[in-house]
Amino acid sequence: SQTIHQWPATLVQPVGSPLSLECTVEGTSNPNLYWYRQAAGRGLQLLFYSVGIGQISSEVPQNLSASRPQDRQFILSSKKLLLSDSGFYLCAWSQEDQPQHFGDGTRLSIL
Amino acid sequence: GENVEQHPSTLSVQEGDSAVIKCTYSDSASNYFPWYKQELGKGPQLIIDIRSNVGEKKDQRIAVTLNKTAKHFSLHITETQPEDSAVYFCAASILKGNFNKFYFGSGTKLNVKP
């Protein structure tokens, strides 16, 4: 069966520091991959999605970037974090007309 | 693009009562409608879904209905239990080639009182 892993589960970072969040999927090949951000008590904001290795689409202009160095690996990065980057970051995968499946998220706090 | 609206934002029911959450969508090309349950500190989990060629689907205490003409779909939970308390999200998806983009509602916080 397919599984999705995100790490770390929680992260506290100072303003101006870099960021790297990782997501990997197991048990499938060539998945569509997604990064979402969820502010406290709010809905899901799509940040990036990828349909294949090296292919990244950005949904909103921001301080973050994404990369897909391998088929089942999706990375969310920043060179310099802002206070507004705080939130709950979720990675998800899907294939063709199947539902999205989410990881358990990373709670990011910027101090 | 697609716009999904979800109501109510909060819903409080007594244990054993039914709960109904409603969503509307704007793009008639949307053809897949999943519902997710998110517990505190966790990622959303798929609980039920429906495709545009079906009007209703049921799985034990959970059912989803779809009205394509009105662009409206609803989640029904019967005989609610305290463990049903969570945030529920609806979504609409448009399949383009082998990629489906999902548009989510803003969420409904369901509180089931014992």
mmCIF file of N, CA and C in Angstrom, chain B residues 47-107:
data_model
loop_
_atom_site.group_PDB
_atom_site.id
_atom_site.type_symbol
_atom_site.label_atom_id
_atom_site.label_comp_id
_atom_site.label_asym_id
_atom_site.label_seq_id
_atom_site.Cartn_x
_atom_site.Cartn_y
_atom_site.Cartn_z
ATOM 1 N N ILE B 47 -12.626 10.495 3.851
ATOM 2 C CA ILE B 47 -13.672 9.693 4.496
ATOM 3 C C ILE B 47 -14.692 9.163 3.511
ATOM 4 N N ILE B 48 -14.952 9.904 2.457
ATOM 5 C CA ILE B 48 -15.891 9.457 1.438
ATOM 6 C C ILE B 48 -15.709 10.331 0.210
ATOM 7 N N ASP B 49 -16.059 9.814 -0.954
ATOM 8 C CA ASP B 49 -15.961 10.615 -2.168
ATOM 9 C C ASP B 49 -17.093 10.232 -3.111
ATOM 10 N N ILE B 50 -17.327 11.083 -4.084
ATOM 11 C CA ILE B 50 -18.379 10.824 -5.056
ATOM 12 C C ILE B 50 -17.943 11.389 -6.403
ATOM 13 N N ARG B 51 -18.313 10.688 -7.448
ATOM 14 C CA ARG B 51 -17.986 11.149 -8.799
ATOM 15 C C ARG B 51 -19.247 11.703 -9.461
ATOM 16 N N SER B 52 -19.034 12.449 -10.529
ATOM 17 C CA SER B 52 -20.141 13.222 -11.105
ATOM 18 C C SER B 52 -21.193 12.359 -11.777
ATOM 19 N N ASN B 53 -20.909 11.085 -11.970
ATOM 20 C CA ASN B 53 -21.904 10.216 -12.599
ATOM 21 C C ASN B 53 -22.781 9.508 -11.561
ATOM 22 N N VAL B 54 -22.623 9.908 -10.294
ATOM 23 C CA VAL B 54 -23.386 9.289 -9.207
ATOM 24 C C VAL B 54 -24.075 10.383 -8.405
ATOM 25 N N GLY B 55 -25.294 10.137 -7.934
ATOM 26 C CA GLY B 55 -26.028 11.149 -7.186
ATOM 27 C C GLY B 55 -25.890 11.015 -5.685
ATOM 28 N N GLU B 56 -25.603 9.786 -5.223
ATOM 29 C CA GLU B 56 -25.526 9.562 -3.788
ATOM 30 C C GLU B 56 -24.623 8.364 -3.504
ATOM 31 N N LYS B 57 -23.937 8.445 -2.380
ATOM 32 C CA LYS B 57 -23.073 7.336 -1.957
ATOM 33 C C LYS B 57 -23.115 7.260 -0.446
ATOM 34 N N LYS B 58 -23.155 6.040 0.063
ATOM 35 C CA LYS B 58 -23.268 5.864 1.509
ATOM 36 C C LYS B 58 -22.230 4.872 2.006
ATOM 37 N N ASP B 59 -21.684 5.160 3.187
ATOM 38 C CA ASP B 59 -20.742 4.255 3.829
ATOM 39 C C ASP B 59 -21.036 4.277 5.320
ATOM 40 N N GLN B 60 -21.805 3.333 5.777
ATOM 41 C CA GLN B 60 -22.219 3.217 7.174
ATOM 42 C C GLN B 60 -22.938 4.489 7.604
ATOM 43 N N ARG B 61 -22.389 5.260 8.537
ATOM 44 C CA ARG B 61 -23.095 6.433 9.041
ATOM 45 C C ARG B 61 -22.863 7.685 8.194
ATOM 46 N N ILE B 62 -22.050 7.550 7.165
ATOM 47 C CA ILE B 62 -21.702 8.714 6.350
ATOM 48 C C ILE B 62 -22.283 8.570 4.954
ATOM 49 N N ALA B 63 -22.832 9.659 4.444
ATOM 50 C CA ALA B 63 -23.367 9.666 3.087
ATOM 51 C C ALA B 63 -23.031 11.002 2.435
ATOM 52 N N VAL B 64 -22.905 10.966 1.120
ATOM 53 C CA VAL B 64 -22.682 12.189 0.358
ATOM 54 C C VAL B 64 -23.683 12.230 -0.785
ATOM 55 N N THR B 65 -24.228 13.407 -1.036
ATOM 56 C CA THR B 65 -25.157 13.597 -2.139
ATOM 57 C C THR B 65 -24.594 14.656 -3.074
ATOM 58 N N LEU B 66 -24.903 14.520 -4.341
ATOM 59 C CA LEU B 66 -24.415 15.450 -5.359
ATOM 60 C C LEU B 66 -25.564 15.868 -6.263
ATOM 61 N N ASN B 67 -25.712 17.161 -6.449
ATOM 62 C CA ASN B 67 -26.684 17.712 -7.387
ATOM 63 C C ASN B 67 -25.892 18.506 -8.426
ATOM 64 N N LYS B 68 -25.655 17.887 -9.575
ATOM 65 C CA LYS B 68 -24.826 18.524 -10.598
ATOM 66 C C LYS B 68 -25.478 19.769 -11.192
ATOM 67 N N THR B 69 -26.792 19.723 -11.292
ATOM 68 C CA THR B 69 -27.497 20.854 -11.880
ATOM 69 C C THR B 69 -27.318 22.099 -11.021
ATOM 70 N N ALA B 70 -27.460 21.919 -9.726
ATOM 71 C CA ALA B 70 -27.336 23.038 -8.788
ATOM 72 C C ALA B 70 -25.883 23.276 -8.377
ATOM 73 N N LYS B 71 -24.969 22.390 -8.787
ATOM 74 C CA LYS B 71 -23.554 22.467 -8.393
ATOM 75 C C LYS B 71 -23.456 22.501 -6.871
ATOM 76 N N HIS B 72 -24.028 21.479 -6.281
ATOM 77 C CA HIS B 72 -24.147 21.442 -4.837
ATOM 78 C C HIS B 72 -23.905 20.010 -4.359
ATOM 79 N N PHE B 73 -23.118 19.842 -3.288
ATOM 80 C CA PHE B 73 -22.932 18.511 -2.710
ATOM 81 C C PHE B 73 -22.863 18.626 -1.193
ATOM 82 N N SER B 74 -23.286 17.575 -0.527
ATOM 83 C CA SER B 74 -23.443 17.622 0.929
ATOM 84 C C SER B 74 -22.920 16.351 1.581
ATOM 85 N N LEU B 75 -22.452 16.516 2.815
ATOM 86 C CA LEU B 75 -22.025 15.394 3.654
ATOM 87 C C LEU B 75 -23.049 15.225 4.763
ATOM 88 N N HIS B 76 -23.498 14.000 4.950
ATOM 89 C CA HIS B 76 -24.470 13.698 5.993
ATOM 90 C C HIS B 76 -23.855 12.673 6.943
ATOM 91 N N ILE B 77 -23.850 13.000 8.223
ATOM 92 C CA ILE B 77 -23.385 12.058 9.242
ATOM 93 C C ILE B 77 -24.560 11.769 10.165
ATOM 94 N N THR B 78 -24.935 10.520 10.265
ATOM 95 C CA THR B 78 -26.048 10.138 11.145
ATOM 96 C C THR B 78 -25.496 9.545 12.433
ATOM 97 N N GLU B 79 -26.341 9.561 13.459
ATOM 98 C CA GLU B 79 -25.987 8.985 14.768
ATOM 99 C C GLU B 79 -24.589 9.429 15.199
ATOM 100 N N THR B 80 -24.400 10.736 15.237
ATOM 101 C CA THR B 80 -23.070 11.269 15.528
ATOM 102 C C THR B 80 -22.551 10.803 16.879
ATOM 103 N N GLN B 81 -21.223 10.676 16.926
ATOM 104 C CA GLN B 81 -20.526 10.251 18.141
ATOM 105 C C GLN B 81 -19.447 11.268 18.463
ATOM 106 N N PRO B 82 -19.023 11.348 19.716
ATOM 107 C CA PRO B 82 -17.986 12.334 20.079
ATOM 108 C C PRO B 82 -16.735 12.230 19.211
ATOM 109 N N GLU B 83 -16.397 11.036 18.774
ATOM 110 C CA GLU B 83 -15.198 10.875 17.942
ATOM 111 C C GLU B 83 -15.381 11.415 16.524
ATOM 112 N N ASP B 84 -16.590 11.831 16.190
ATOM 113 C CA ASP B 84 -16.808 12.501 14.906
ATOM 114 C C ASP B 84 -16.373 13.967 14.966
ATOM 115 N N SER B 85 -16.114 14.467 16.165
ATOM 116 C CA SER B 85 -15.688 15.855 16.319
ATOM 117 C C SER B 85 -14.351 16.062 15.618
ATOM 118 N N ALA B 86 -14.336 17.024 14.693
ATOM 119 C CA ALA B 86 -13.147 17.281 13.869
ATOM 120 C C ALA B 86 -13.488 18.424 12.917
ATOM 121 N N VAL B 87 -12.536 18.780 12.062
ATOM 122 C CA VAL B 87 -12.805 19.727 10.984
ATOM 123 C C VAL B 87 -12.986 18.942 9.693
ATOM 124 N N TYR B 88 -14.051 19.231 8.977
ATOM 125 C CA TYR B 88 -14.362 18.535 7.738
ATOM 126 C C TYR B 88 -14.189 19.486 6.553
ATOM 127 N N PHE B 89 -13.548 18.981 5.508
ATOM 128 C CA PHE B 89 -13.334 19.758 4.289
ATOM 129 C C PHE B 89 -13.978 19.057 3.109
ATOM 130 N N CYS B 90 -14.651 19.848 2.290
ATOM 131 C CA CYS B 90 -15.090 19.331 1.006
ATOM 132 C C CYS B 90 -14.093 19.790 -0.052
ATOM 133 N N ALA B 91 -14.109 19.144 -1.191
ATOM 134 C CA ALA B 91 -13.233 19.518 -2.291
ATOM 135 C C ALA B 91 -13.888 19.165 -3.607
ATOM 136 N N ALA B 92 -13.517 19.901 -4.629
ATOM 137 C CA ALA B 92 -13.940 19.610 -5.997
ATOM 138 C C ALA B 92 -12.687 19.490 -6.844
ATOM 139 N N SER B 93 -12.722 18.564 -7.772
ATOM 140 C CA SER B 93 -11.537 18.291 -8.568
ATOM 141 C C SER B 93 -11.881 18.215 -10.042
ATOM 142 N N ILE B 94 -10.992 18.752 -10.844
ATOM 143 C CA ILE B 94 -11.125 18.679 -12.292
ATOM 144 C C ILE B 94 -9.943 17.876 -12.807
ATOM 145 N N LEU B 95 -10.236 16.807 -13.514
ATOM 146 C CA LEU B 95 -9.180 15.975 -14.055
ATOM 147 C C LEU B 95 -8.768 16.502 -15.432
ATOM 148 N N LYS B 96 -7.472 16.839 -15.561
ATOM 149 C CA LYS B 96 -6.944 17.290 -16.853
ATOM 150 C C LYS B 96 -5.769 16.393 -17.206
ATOM 151 N N GLY B 97 -5.956 15.531 -18.189
ATOM 152 C CA GLY B 97 -4.922 14.556 -18.505
ATOM 153 C C GLY B 97 -4.766 13.602 -17.347
ATOM 154 N N ASN B 98 -3.549 13.464 -16.826
ATOM 155 C CA ASN B 98 -3.342 12.588 -15.677
ATOM 156 C C ASN B 98 -3.148 13.395 -14.399
ATOM 157 N N PHE B 99 -3.538 14.660 -14.426
ATOM 158 C CA PHE B 99 -3.355 15.519 -13.267
ATOM 159 C C PHE B 99 -4.704 16.061 -12.819
ATOM 160 N N ASN B 100 -4.979 15.935 -11.512
ATOM 161 C CA ASN B 100 -6.214 16.525 -10.998
ATOM 162 C C ASN B 100 -5.879 17.581 -9.949
ATOM 163 N N LYS B 101 -6.464 18.727 -10.158
ATOM 164 C CA LYS B 101 -6.263 19.837 -9.238
ATOM 165 C C LYS B 101 -7.461 19.893 -8.309
ATOM 166 N N PHE B 102 -7.184 20.042 -7.020
ATOM 167 C CA PHE B 102 -8.234 20.020 -6.020
ATOM 168 C C PHE B 102 -8.476 21.423 -5.478
ATOM 169 N N TYR B 103 -9.734 21.758 -5.318
ATOM 170 C CA TYR B 103 -10.140 23.035 -4.742
ATOM 171 C C TYR B 103 -10.932 22.726 -3.475
ATOM 172 N N PHE B 104 -10.466 23.290 -2.357
ATOM 173 C CA PHE B 104 -11.035 22.935 -1.066
ATOM 174 C C PHE B 104 -11.965 24.026 -0.541
ATOM 175 N N GLY B 105 -12.991 23.583 0.176
ATOM 176 C CA GLY B 105 -13.792 24.506 0.954
ATOM 177 C C GLY B 105 -13.005 24.990 2.160
ATOM 178 N N SER B 106 -13.577 25.921 2.889
ATOM 179 C CA SER B 106 -12.868 26.548 4.006
ATOM 180 C C SER B 106 -12.956 25.740 5.295
ATOM 181 N N GLY B 107 -13.728 24.660 5.284
ATOM 182 C CA GLY B 107 -13.767 23.784 6.448
ATOM 183 C C GLY B 107 -14.949 24.038 7.366
#
